[in-house]
XYZ file of C-alpha atoms in Angstrom:
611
model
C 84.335 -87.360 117.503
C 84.761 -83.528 117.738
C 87.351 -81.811 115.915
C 90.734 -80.350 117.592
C 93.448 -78.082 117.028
C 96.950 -78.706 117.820
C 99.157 -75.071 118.038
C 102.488 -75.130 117.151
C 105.551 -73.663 119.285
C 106.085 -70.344 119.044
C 109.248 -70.318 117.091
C 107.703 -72.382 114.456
C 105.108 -70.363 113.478
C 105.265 -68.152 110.502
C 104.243 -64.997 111.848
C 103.969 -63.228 108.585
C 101.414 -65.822 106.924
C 98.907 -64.669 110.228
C 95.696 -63.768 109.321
C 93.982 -60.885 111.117
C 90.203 -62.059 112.091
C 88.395 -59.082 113.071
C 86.084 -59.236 116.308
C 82.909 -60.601 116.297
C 80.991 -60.760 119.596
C 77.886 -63.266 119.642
C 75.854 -61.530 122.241
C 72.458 -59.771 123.753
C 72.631 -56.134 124.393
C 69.968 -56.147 127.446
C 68.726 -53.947 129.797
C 65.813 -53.087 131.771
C 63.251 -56.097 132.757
C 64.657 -58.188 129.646
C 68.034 -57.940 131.684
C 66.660 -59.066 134.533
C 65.023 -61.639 133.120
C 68.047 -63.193 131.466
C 70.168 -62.975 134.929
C 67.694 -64.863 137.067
C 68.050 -67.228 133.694
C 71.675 -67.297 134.043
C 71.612 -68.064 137.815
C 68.916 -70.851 137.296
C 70.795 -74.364 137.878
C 70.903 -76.169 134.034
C 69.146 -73.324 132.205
C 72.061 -71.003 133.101
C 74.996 -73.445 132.139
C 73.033 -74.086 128.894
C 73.166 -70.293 128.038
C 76.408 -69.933 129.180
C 77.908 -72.611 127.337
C 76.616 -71.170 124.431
C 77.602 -68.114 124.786
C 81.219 -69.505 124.969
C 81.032 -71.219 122.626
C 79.408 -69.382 119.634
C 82.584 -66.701 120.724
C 85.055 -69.661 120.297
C 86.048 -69.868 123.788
C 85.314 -73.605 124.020
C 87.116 -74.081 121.054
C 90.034 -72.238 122.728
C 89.754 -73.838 125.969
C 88.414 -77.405 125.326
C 89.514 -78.696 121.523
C 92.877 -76.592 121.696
C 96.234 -78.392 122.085
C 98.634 -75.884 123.789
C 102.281 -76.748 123.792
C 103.357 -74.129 125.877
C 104.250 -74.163 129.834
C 101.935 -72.222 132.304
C 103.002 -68.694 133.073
C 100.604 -68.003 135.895
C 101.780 -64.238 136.066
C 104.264 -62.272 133.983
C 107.552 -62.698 134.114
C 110.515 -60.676 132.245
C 113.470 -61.800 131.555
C 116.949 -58.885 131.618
C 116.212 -55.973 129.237
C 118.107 -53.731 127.753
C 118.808 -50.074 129.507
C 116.268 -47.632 128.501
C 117.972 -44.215 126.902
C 118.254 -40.510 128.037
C 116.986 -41.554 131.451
C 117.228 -40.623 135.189
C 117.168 -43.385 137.595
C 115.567 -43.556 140.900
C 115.865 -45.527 143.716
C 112.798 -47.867 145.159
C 114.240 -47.044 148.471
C 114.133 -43.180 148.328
C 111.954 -41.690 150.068
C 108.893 -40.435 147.696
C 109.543 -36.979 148.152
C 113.162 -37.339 147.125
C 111.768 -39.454 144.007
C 109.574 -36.411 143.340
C 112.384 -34.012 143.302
C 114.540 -36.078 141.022
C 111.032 -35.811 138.848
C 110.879 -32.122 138.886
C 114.230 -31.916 137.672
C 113.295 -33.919 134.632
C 110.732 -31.289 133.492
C 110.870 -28.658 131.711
C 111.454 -24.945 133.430
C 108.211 -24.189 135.113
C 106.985 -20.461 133.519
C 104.041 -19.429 135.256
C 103.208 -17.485 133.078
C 101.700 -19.722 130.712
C 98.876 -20.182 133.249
C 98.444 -17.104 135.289
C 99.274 -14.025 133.107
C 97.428 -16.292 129.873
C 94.605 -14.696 128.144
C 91.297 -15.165 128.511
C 91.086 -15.925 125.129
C 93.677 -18.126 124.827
C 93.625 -22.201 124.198
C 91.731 -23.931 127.391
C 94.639 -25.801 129.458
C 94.247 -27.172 132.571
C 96.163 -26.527 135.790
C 98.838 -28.701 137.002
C 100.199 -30.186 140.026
C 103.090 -27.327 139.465
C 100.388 -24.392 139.144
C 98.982 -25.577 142.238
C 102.319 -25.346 144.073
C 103.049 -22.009 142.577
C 99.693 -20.918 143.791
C 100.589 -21.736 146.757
C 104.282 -20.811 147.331
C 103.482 -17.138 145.438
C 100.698 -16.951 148.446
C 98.390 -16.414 145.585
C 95.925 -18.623 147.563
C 96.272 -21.382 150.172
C 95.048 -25.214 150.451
C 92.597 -24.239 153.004
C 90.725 -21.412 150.136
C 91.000 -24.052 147.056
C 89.531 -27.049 149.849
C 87.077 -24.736 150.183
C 86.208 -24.200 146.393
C 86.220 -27.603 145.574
C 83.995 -28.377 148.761
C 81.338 -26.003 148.126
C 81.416 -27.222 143.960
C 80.735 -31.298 145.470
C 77.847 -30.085 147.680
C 76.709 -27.481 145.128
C 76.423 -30.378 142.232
C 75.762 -33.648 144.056
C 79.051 -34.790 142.987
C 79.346 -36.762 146.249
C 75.636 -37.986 145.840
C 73.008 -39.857 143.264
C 72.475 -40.034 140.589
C 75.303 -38.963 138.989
C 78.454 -38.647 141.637
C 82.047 -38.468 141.309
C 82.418 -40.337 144.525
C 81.417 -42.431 146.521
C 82.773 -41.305 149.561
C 83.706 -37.634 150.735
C 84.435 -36.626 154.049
C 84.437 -32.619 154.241
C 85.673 -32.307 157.217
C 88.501 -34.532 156.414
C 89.207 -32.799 153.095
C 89.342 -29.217 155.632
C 91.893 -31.072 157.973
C 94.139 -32.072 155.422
C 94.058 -28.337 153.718
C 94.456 -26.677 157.154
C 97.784 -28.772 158.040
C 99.169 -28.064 154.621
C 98.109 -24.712 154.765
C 100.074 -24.528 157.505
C 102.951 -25.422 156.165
C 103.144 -23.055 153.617
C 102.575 -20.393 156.017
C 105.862 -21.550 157.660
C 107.669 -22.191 154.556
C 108.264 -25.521 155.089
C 106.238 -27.466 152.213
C 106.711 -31.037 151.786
C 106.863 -31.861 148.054
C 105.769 -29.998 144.813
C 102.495 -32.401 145.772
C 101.938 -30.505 148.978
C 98.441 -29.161 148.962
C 97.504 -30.866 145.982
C 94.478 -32.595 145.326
C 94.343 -36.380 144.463
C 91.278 -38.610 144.433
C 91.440 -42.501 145.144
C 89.259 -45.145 143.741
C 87.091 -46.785 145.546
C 88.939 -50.152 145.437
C 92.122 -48.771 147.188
C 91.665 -47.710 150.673
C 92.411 -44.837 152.392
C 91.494 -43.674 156.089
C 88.952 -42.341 157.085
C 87.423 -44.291 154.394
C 85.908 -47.357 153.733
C 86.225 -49.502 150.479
C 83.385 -50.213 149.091
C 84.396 -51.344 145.357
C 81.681 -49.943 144.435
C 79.612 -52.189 146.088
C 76.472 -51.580 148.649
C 78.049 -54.312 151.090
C 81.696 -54.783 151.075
C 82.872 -52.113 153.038
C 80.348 -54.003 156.012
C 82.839 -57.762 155.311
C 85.832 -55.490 155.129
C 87.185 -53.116 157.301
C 90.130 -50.756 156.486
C 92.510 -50.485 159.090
C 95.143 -48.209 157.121
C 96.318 -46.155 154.129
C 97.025 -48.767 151.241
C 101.035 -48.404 150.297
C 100.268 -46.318 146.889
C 98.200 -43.805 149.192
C 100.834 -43.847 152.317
C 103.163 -42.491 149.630
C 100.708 -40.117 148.446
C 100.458 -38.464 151.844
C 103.705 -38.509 153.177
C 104.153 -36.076 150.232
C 101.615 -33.911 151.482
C 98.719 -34.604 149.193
C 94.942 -33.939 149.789
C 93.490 -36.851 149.686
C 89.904 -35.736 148.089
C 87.853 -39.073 148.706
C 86.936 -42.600 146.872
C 86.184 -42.211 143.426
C 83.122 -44.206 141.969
C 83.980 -46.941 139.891
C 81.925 -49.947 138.069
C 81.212 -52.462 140.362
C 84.056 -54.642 141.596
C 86.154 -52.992 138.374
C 83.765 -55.802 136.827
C 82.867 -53.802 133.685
C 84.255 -51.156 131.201
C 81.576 -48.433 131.104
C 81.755 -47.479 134.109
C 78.170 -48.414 134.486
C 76.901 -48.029 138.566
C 73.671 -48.790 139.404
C 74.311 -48.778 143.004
C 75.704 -45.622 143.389
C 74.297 -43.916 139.979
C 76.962 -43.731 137.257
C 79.170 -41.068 136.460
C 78.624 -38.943 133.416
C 81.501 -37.971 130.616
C 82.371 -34.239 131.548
C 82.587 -33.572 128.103
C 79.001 -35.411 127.203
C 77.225 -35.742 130.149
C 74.792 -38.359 128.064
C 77.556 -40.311 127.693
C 79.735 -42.901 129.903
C 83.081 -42.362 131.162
C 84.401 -45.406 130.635
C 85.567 -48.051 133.412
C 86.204 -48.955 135.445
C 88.154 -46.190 137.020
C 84.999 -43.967 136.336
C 85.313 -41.418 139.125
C 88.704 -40.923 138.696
C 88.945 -40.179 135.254
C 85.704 -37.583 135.579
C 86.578 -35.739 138.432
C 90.127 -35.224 136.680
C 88.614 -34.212 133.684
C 86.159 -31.891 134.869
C 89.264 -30.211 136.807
C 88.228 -30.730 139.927
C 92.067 -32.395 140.853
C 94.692 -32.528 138.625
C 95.315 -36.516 139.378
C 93.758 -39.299 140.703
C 94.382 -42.779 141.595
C 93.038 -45.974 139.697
C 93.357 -49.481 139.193
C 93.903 -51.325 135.753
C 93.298 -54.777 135.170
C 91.911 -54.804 131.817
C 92.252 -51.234 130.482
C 90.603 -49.697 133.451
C 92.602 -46.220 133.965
C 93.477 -46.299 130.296
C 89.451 -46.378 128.884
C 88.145 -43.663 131.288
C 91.102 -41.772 130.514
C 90.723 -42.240 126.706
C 86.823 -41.366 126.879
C 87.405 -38.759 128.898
C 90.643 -36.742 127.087
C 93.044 -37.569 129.887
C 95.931 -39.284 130.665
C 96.099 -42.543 131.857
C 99.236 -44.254 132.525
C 99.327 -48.204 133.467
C 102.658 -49.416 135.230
C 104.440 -52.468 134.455
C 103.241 -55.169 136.336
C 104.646 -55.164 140.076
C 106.238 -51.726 139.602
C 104.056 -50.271 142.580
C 103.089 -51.878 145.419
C 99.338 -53.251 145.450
C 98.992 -53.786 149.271
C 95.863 -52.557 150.428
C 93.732 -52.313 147.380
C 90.818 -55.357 146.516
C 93.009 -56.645 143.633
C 96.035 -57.277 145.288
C 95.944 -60.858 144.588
C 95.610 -60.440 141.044
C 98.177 -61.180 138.336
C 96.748 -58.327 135.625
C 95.903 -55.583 137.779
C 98.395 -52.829 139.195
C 97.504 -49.224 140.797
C 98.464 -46.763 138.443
C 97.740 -42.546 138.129
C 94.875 -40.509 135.756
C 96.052 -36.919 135.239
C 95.297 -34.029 133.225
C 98.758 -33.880 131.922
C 101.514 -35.829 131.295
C 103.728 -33.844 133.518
C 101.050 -34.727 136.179
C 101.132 -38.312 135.543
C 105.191 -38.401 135.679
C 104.743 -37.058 138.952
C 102.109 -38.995 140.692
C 104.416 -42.034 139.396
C 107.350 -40.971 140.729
C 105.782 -40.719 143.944
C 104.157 -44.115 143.653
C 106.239 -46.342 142.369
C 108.364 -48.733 144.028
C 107.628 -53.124 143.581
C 106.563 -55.136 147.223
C 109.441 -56.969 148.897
C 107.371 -60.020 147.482
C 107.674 -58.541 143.860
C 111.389 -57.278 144.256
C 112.309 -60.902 145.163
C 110.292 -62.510 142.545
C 109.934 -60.267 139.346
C 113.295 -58.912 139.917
C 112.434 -55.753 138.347
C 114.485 -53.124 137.049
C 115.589 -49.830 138.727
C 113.205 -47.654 138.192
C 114.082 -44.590 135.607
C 112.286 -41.241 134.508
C 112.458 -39.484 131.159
C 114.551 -36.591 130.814
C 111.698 -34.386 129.499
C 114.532 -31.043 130.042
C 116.131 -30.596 126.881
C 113.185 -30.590 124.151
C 109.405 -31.781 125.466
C 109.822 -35.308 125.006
C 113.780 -35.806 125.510
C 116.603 -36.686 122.996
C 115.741 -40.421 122.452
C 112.465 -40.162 120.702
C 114.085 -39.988 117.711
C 115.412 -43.002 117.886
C 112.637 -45.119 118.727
C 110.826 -47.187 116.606
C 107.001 -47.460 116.544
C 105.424 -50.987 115.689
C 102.170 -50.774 114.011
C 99.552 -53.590 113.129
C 97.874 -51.995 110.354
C 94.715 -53.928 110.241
C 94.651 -54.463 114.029
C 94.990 -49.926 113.890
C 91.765 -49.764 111.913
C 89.959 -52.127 113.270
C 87.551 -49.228 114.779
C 84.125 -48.671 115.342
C 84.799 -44.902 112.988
C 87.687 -44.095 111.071
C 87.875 -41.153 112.542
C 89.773 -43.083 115.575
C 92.282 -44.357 113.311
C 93.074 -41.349 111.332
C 93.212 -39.300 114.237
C 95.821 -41.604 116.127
C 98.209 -42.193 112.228
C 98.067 -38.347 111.823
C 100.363 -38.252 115.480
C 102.211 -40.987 114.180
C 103.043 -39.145 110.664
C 103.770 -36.109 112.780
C 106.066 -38.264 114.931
C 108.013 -39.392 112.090
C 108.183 -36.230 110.300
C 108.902 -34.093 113.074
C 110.941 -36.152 115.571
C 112.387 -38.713 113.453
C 110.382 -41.917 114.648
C 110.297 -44.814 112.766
C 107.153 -46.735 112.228
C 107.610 -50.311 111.710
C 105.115 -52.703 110.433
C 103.811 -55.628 112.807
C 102.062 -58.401 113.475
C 100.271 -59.276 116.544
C 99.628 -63.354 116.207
C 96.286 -64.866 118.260
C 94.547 -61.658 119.463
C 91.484 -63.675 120.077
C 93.462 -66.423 122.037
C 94.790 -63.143 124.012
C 91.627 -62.070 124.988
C 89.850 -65.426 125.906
C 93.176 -65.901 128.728
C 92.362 -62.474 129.588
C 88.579 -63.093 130.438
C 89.586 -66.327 132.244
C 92.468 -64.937 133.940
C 90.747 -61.602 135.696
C 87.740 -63.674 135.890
C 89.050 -66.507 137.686
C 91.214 -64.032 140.276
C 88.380 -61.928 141.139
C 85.674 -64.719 141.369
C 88.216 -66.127 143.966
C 88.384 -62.726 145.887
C 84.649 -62.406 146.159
C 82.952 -66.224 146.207
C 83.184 -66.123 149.729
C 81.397 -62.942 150.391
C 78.809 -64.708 147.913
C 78.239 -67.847 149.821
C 77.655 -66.148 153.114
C 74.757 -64.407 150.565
C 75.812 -61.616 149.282
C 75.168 -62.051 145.697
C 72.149 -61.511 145.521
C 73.230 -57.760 147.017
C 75.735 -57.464 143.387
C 74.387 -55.609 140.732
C 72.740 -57.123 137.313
C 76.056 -56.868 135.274
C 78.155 -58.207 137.920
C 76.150 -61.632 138.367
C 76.297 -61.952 134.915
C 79.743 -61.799 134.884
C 79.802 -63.808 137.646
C 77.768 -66.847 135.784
C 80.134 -66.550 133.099
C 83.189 -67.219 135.557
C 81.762 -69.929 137.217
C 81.767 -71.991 134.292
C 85.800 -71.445 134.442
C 87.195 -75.077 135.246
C 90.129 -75.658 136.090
C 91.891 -77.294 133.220
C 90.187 -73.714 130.956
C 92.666 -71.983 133.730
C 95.871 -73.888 133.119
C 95.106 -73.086 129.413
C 94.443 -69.446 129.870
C 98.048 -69.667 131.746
C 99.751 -71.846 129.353
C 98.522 -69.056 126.200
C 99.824 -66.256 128.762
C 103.418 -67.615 128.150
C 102.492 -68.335 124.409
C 101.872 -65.086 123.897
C 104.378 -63.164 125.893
C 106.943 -65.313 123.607
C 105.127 -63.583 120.203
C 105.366 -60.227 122.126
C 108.903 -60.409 123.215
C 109.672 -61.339 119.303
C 108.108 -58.258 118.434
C 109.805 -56.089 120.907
C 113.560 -56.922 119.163
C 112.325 -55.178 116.615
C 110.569 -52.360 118.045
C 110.536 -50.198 121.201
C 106.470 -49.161 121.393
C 103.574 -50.721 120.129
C 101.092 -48.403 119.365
C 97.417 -48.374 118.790
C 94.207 -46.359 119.252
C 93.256 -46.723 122.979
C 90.071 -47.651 122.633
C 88.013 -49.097 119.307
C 85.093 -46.254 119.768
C 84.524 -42.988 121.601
C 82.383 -42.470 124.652
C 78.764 -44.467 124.312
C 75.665 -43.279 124.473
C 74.042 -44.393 128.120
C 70.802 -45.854 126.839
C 68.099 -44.705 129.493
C 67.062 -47.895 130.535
C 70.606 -48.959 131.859
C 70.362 -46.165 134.783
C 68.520 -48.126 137.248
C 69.916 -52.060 136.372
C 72.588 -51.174 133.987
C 73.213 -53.414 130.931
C 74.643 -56.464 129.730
C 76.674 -55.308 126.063
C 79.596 -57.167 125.039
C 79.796 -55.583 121.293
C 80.510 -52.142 123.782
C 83.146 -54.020 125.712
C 84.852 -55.991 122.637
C 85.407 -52.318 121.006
C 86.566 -50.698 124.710
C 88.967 -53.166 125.020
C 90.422 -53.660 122.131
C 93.655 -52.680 122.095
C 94.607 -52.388 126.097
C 94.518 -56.156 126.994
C 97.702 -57.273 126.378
C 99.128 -54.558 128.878
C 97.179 -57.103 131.347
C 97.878 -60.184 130.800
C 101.503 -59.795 129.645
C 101.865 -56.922 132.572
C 103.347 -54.419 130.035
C 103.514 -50.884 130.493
C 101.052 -48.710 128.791
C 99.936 -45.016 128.398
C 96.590 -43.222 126.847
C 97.373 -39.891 125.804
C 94.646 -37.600 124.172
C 95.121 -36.692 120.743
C 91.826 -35.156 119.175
C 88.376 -35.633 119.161
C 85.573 -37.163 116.765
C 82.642 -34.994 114.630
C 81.119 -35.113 118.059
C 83.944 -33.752 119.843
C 84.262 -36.840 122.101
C 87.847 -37.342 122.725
C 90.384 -39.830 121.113
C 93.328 -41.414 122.728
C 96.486 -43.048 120.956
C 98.166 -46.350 123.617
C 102.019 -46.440 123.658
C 102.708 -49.798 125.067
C 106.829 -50.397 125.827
C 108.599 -53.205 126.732
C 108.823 -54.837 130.439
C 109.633 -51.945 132.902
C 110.232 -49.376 130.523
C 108.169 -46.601 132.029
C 110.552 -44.113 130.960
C 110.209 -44.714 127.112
C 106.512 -44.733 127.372
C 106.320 -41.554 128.762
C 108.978 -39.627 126.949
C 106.681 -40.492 123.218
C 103.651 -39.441 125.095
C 105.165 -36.034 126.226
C 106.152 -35.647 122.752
C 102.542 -37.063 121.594
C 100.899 -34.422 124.007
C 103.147 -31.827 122.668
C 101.662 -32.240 119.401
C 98.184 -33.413 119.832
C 95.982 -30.666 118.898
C 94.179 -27.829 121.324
C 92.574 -29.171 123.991
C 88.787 -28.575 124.378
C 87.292 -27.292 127.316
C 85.029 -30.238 129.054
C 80.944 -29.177 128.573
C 81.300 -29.603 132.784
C 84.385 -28.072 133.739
C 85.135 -26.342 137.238
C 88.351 -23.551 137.312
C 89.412 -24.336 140.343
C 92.553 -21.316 140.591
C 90.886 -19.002 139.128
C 88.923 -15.980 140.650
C 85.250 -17.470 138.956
C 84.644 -20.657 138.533
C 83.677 -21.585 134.975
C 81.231 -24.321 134.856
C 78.170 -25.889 132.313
């Protein structure tokens, strides 16, 4: 008879006696015809299941999943209970309209001084410009919507960055982008902006839709199976604030993979390495942000997918508290990990994109009951007059568990400087059943999405999904039902643990990601890859803000001996936006320089700097 394992409750177990078992993914890294080869394999009746199942379980899923005695309930999508009022924070109303929401958000900034951008020296530190730069631009008649749509059209045609092999976007509709700038311009010209977002440029991932697009997911097919009759609610919000919407960012297909890895499309390139991926699966929207083309853009994250790109690609990338915004009319809306959530160049930019944004479906309000909905006050000192009251909980060997030190030591020397400078107090943690938190992750995002798409794949599309994507796919076939209910049942476990750990602390922080940007071996250009040991290290850190729906932030802070860029995750407690972003203004404020992207486009200024 085999063996099993019976857990104990949560409050029985003696957290402190955990042991921390670092990663250790039992897996091919395949491309090219040997990648092929092993996905007809995979889809081939009995010869697949046999690999799969031991895939599974030499990575001690089946021993999860099968021989694993779980006492908890099912918790089939996170649920909070009451917390605690967040600190030094302005509150805004779900009901406002967003342009009121984004004028309560200006007011929590610091004084805008133009001068830090316009009258700056050439040889000063490289900063990019923000949404408020644009606006000034634009108010001070400096330029107009219509001149910078212009720019930026010219700079997609000039480079391909709407085309193969290496786009930005998927979709990009010139004449669209023109029609937009031209009403805006308008407006300006008869001093009657909408918002501080009037004008601006914001690109949209290709899994959220957005007239006159379609959604393709990233996908050759789906947008034929799915039509898009209107704006998603994330987007309508967007543009009743007067935003330019840009066009659909690429993204890894069906958010299926953390690279950002396209083969349909041809896969974006790392501005700052253009050898190297972005990251995924928000791939498009991270790039384009980086290499300045807009100062925010629109992504979704179910399993670290705006916080990875943004990482990889020395951004920020903010993920919401589950149900915070509103996920009607984007391809995970169905999910229980996944929530719409903004990339910027900044953290001011990020603040504001949120602020317009945010606001929980009826469904959501009635169900998650979540809290209102508060902003930092960012006025007094760059990060506000709580942060030096919070305290930072740290896993030590969790930290360094890193494919370089230099990750590590990058994201402690912030945390020193946090404590020394602002008063923070790190606390030491532990994080109990990491590798139970990541097999209900797999199961969980696997099981929603195979759902979603299963039909599409009976009617015989699956043979139209790319290499990486059916092998996902033959992994969440072998999902049963009862591995489900398990995957749900560890959910609530380990919300319990993470609740525990939040009485004692306010953040838990980490590296974002356990490596820097990868190489993109040559082979994987045409049929991408299958490489979990990539993946394991990529997603290290961000899962729990999935499956537990936390909130969660990448902010850049430094780069590696190969000046790829490092990002430090501040993950707060249930709805506590606010916190999150008040220690990553402060985190940004002391981060060092910021380098200037290899491919970088100066969009305001009078010649455009590019590599």
């Amino acid at each position: 008879m085999g063996k099993y394992k019976v857990m104990k409750p949560v409050n029985e177990v003696d957290v402190s006696s955990v042991k921390y078992k670092e990663e250790d993914i039992k897996a091919p890294h395949l491309t090219g015809f040997l990648f092929k080869l092993f996905v007809k394999m995979l889809e081939t009746p009995l010869i697949g299941s046999v690999i799969v199942e031991s895939l599974k379980k030499n990575n001690g899923m089946t021993q999860i999943f099968r021989n694993t005695v779980i006492p908890e309930e099912p918790m089939f999508r996170p649920v909070f209970p009451s917390q605690k009022p967040e600190l030094d924070v302005v509150l805004v109303g779900e009901d406002e309209s967003p342009v009121n929401r984004l004028e309560t958000a200006l007011k929590c900034l610091p004084q805008y001084d133009p001068s830090l951008s316009f009258n700056a020296d050439s040889s000063s530190s490289f900063r990019y410009w923000k949404i408020r730069d644009y606006a000034y631009a634009y108010r001070s008649k400096l330029t107009t919507p219509s001149v910078v749509a212009e720019k930026i059209i010219s700079i997609i045609e000039e480079f391909r960055y709407d085309k193969s092999p290496t786009p930005f976007l998927i979709t990009f509709d010139a004449n669209d982008v023109r029609k937009q700038a031209k009403a805006s311009t308008q407006r300006f010209e008869e001093g009657h902006p909408i918002s501080v977002l009037d004008g601006v440029f914001v690109t949209i991932k290709d899994d959220i839709d957005c007239l006159p697009h379609t959604t393709t997911g990233g996908t050759t097919w789906l947008h034929e199976a799915r039509s898009v009759e209107k704006d998603s609610v994330v987007v309508s919000r967007l543009r009743s604030c007067g935003a330019i919407l840009l066009g659909k960012a690429n993204m890894h297909e069906l958010g299926m993979g953390t690279s950002g890895n396209n083969s349909n499309y041809g896969t974006t390139r790392n501005p700052h390495a253009p050898e190297r991926y972005t990251g995924g699966s928000s791939s498009g929207s991270a790039a384009i942000v980086a290499a300045g083309l807009c100062p925010a853009a629109l992504g979704t994250d179910g399993g670290g997918s705006v916080r990875i790109p943004a990482s990889l690609c020395g951004v920020t990338g903010l993920k919401t508290t589950y149900g915070r915004t509103d996920m009607t009319g984007s391809l995970c809306a169905g999910g229980t990990v996944e929530v719409v959530s903004p990339v910027a160049s900044s953290l001011e930019d990020a603040l504001l994109v949120y602020a317009a944004i945010l606001g929980s479906s009826s469904a959501d309000r009635l169900n998650l009951n979540p809290t209102t909905p508060c902003l930092p006050k960012l006025v007094s000192q760059y990060g506000g007059n709580a942060i030096g009251s919070l305290r930072l909980g740290q896993y030590t060997k969790w930290f360094n568990d890193v494919h370089s030190s230099e990750i590590s030591d990058k994201c402690e020397d912030i945390l020193k400087l946090l404590s020394n400078n602002d008063g923070c107090q790190v606390v030491e943690i532990v994080v109990p059943e990491l590798e139970e938190m990541r097999a209900a992750h797999v199961v969980s995002i696997g099981s929603a999405t195979l759902c979603s798409i299963t039909p599409y794949c009976e009617a015989g599309k699956k043979t139209k999904l790319s290499y990486d994507t059916r092998t996902s796919f033959a992994i969440f076939k072998s999902f049963s039902a009862s591995d489900y209910i398990a995957a749900q049942c560890l959910r609530r476990r380990l919300m319990e643990y993470h609740l525990d750990i939040f009485k004692n602390v306010d953040v838990i922080v980490t590296p974002t990601c356990g490596m820097t940007a990868p190489l993109i071996p040559p082979e994987a250009v045409e049929n991408g890859e299958t490489n979990f040991q990539v993946a394991a290290y990529l997603m290290r850190f961000v899962v729990a803000g999935n499956l537990l729906g936390f909130p969660a932030i990448s902010v850049p802070v430094g780069y590696d001996k190969e000046g790829m860029p490092i990002g430090l995750q501040i993950m707060g407690r249930p709805w506590a936006e606010a916190t999150v972003l008040s220690l990553a203004a402060a985190v940004e404020e002391l981060a060092p320089v910021t380098k200037k992207p290899a491919v970088f486009h100066d969009i305001l200024s009078t010649n455009r700097i590019h590599t």
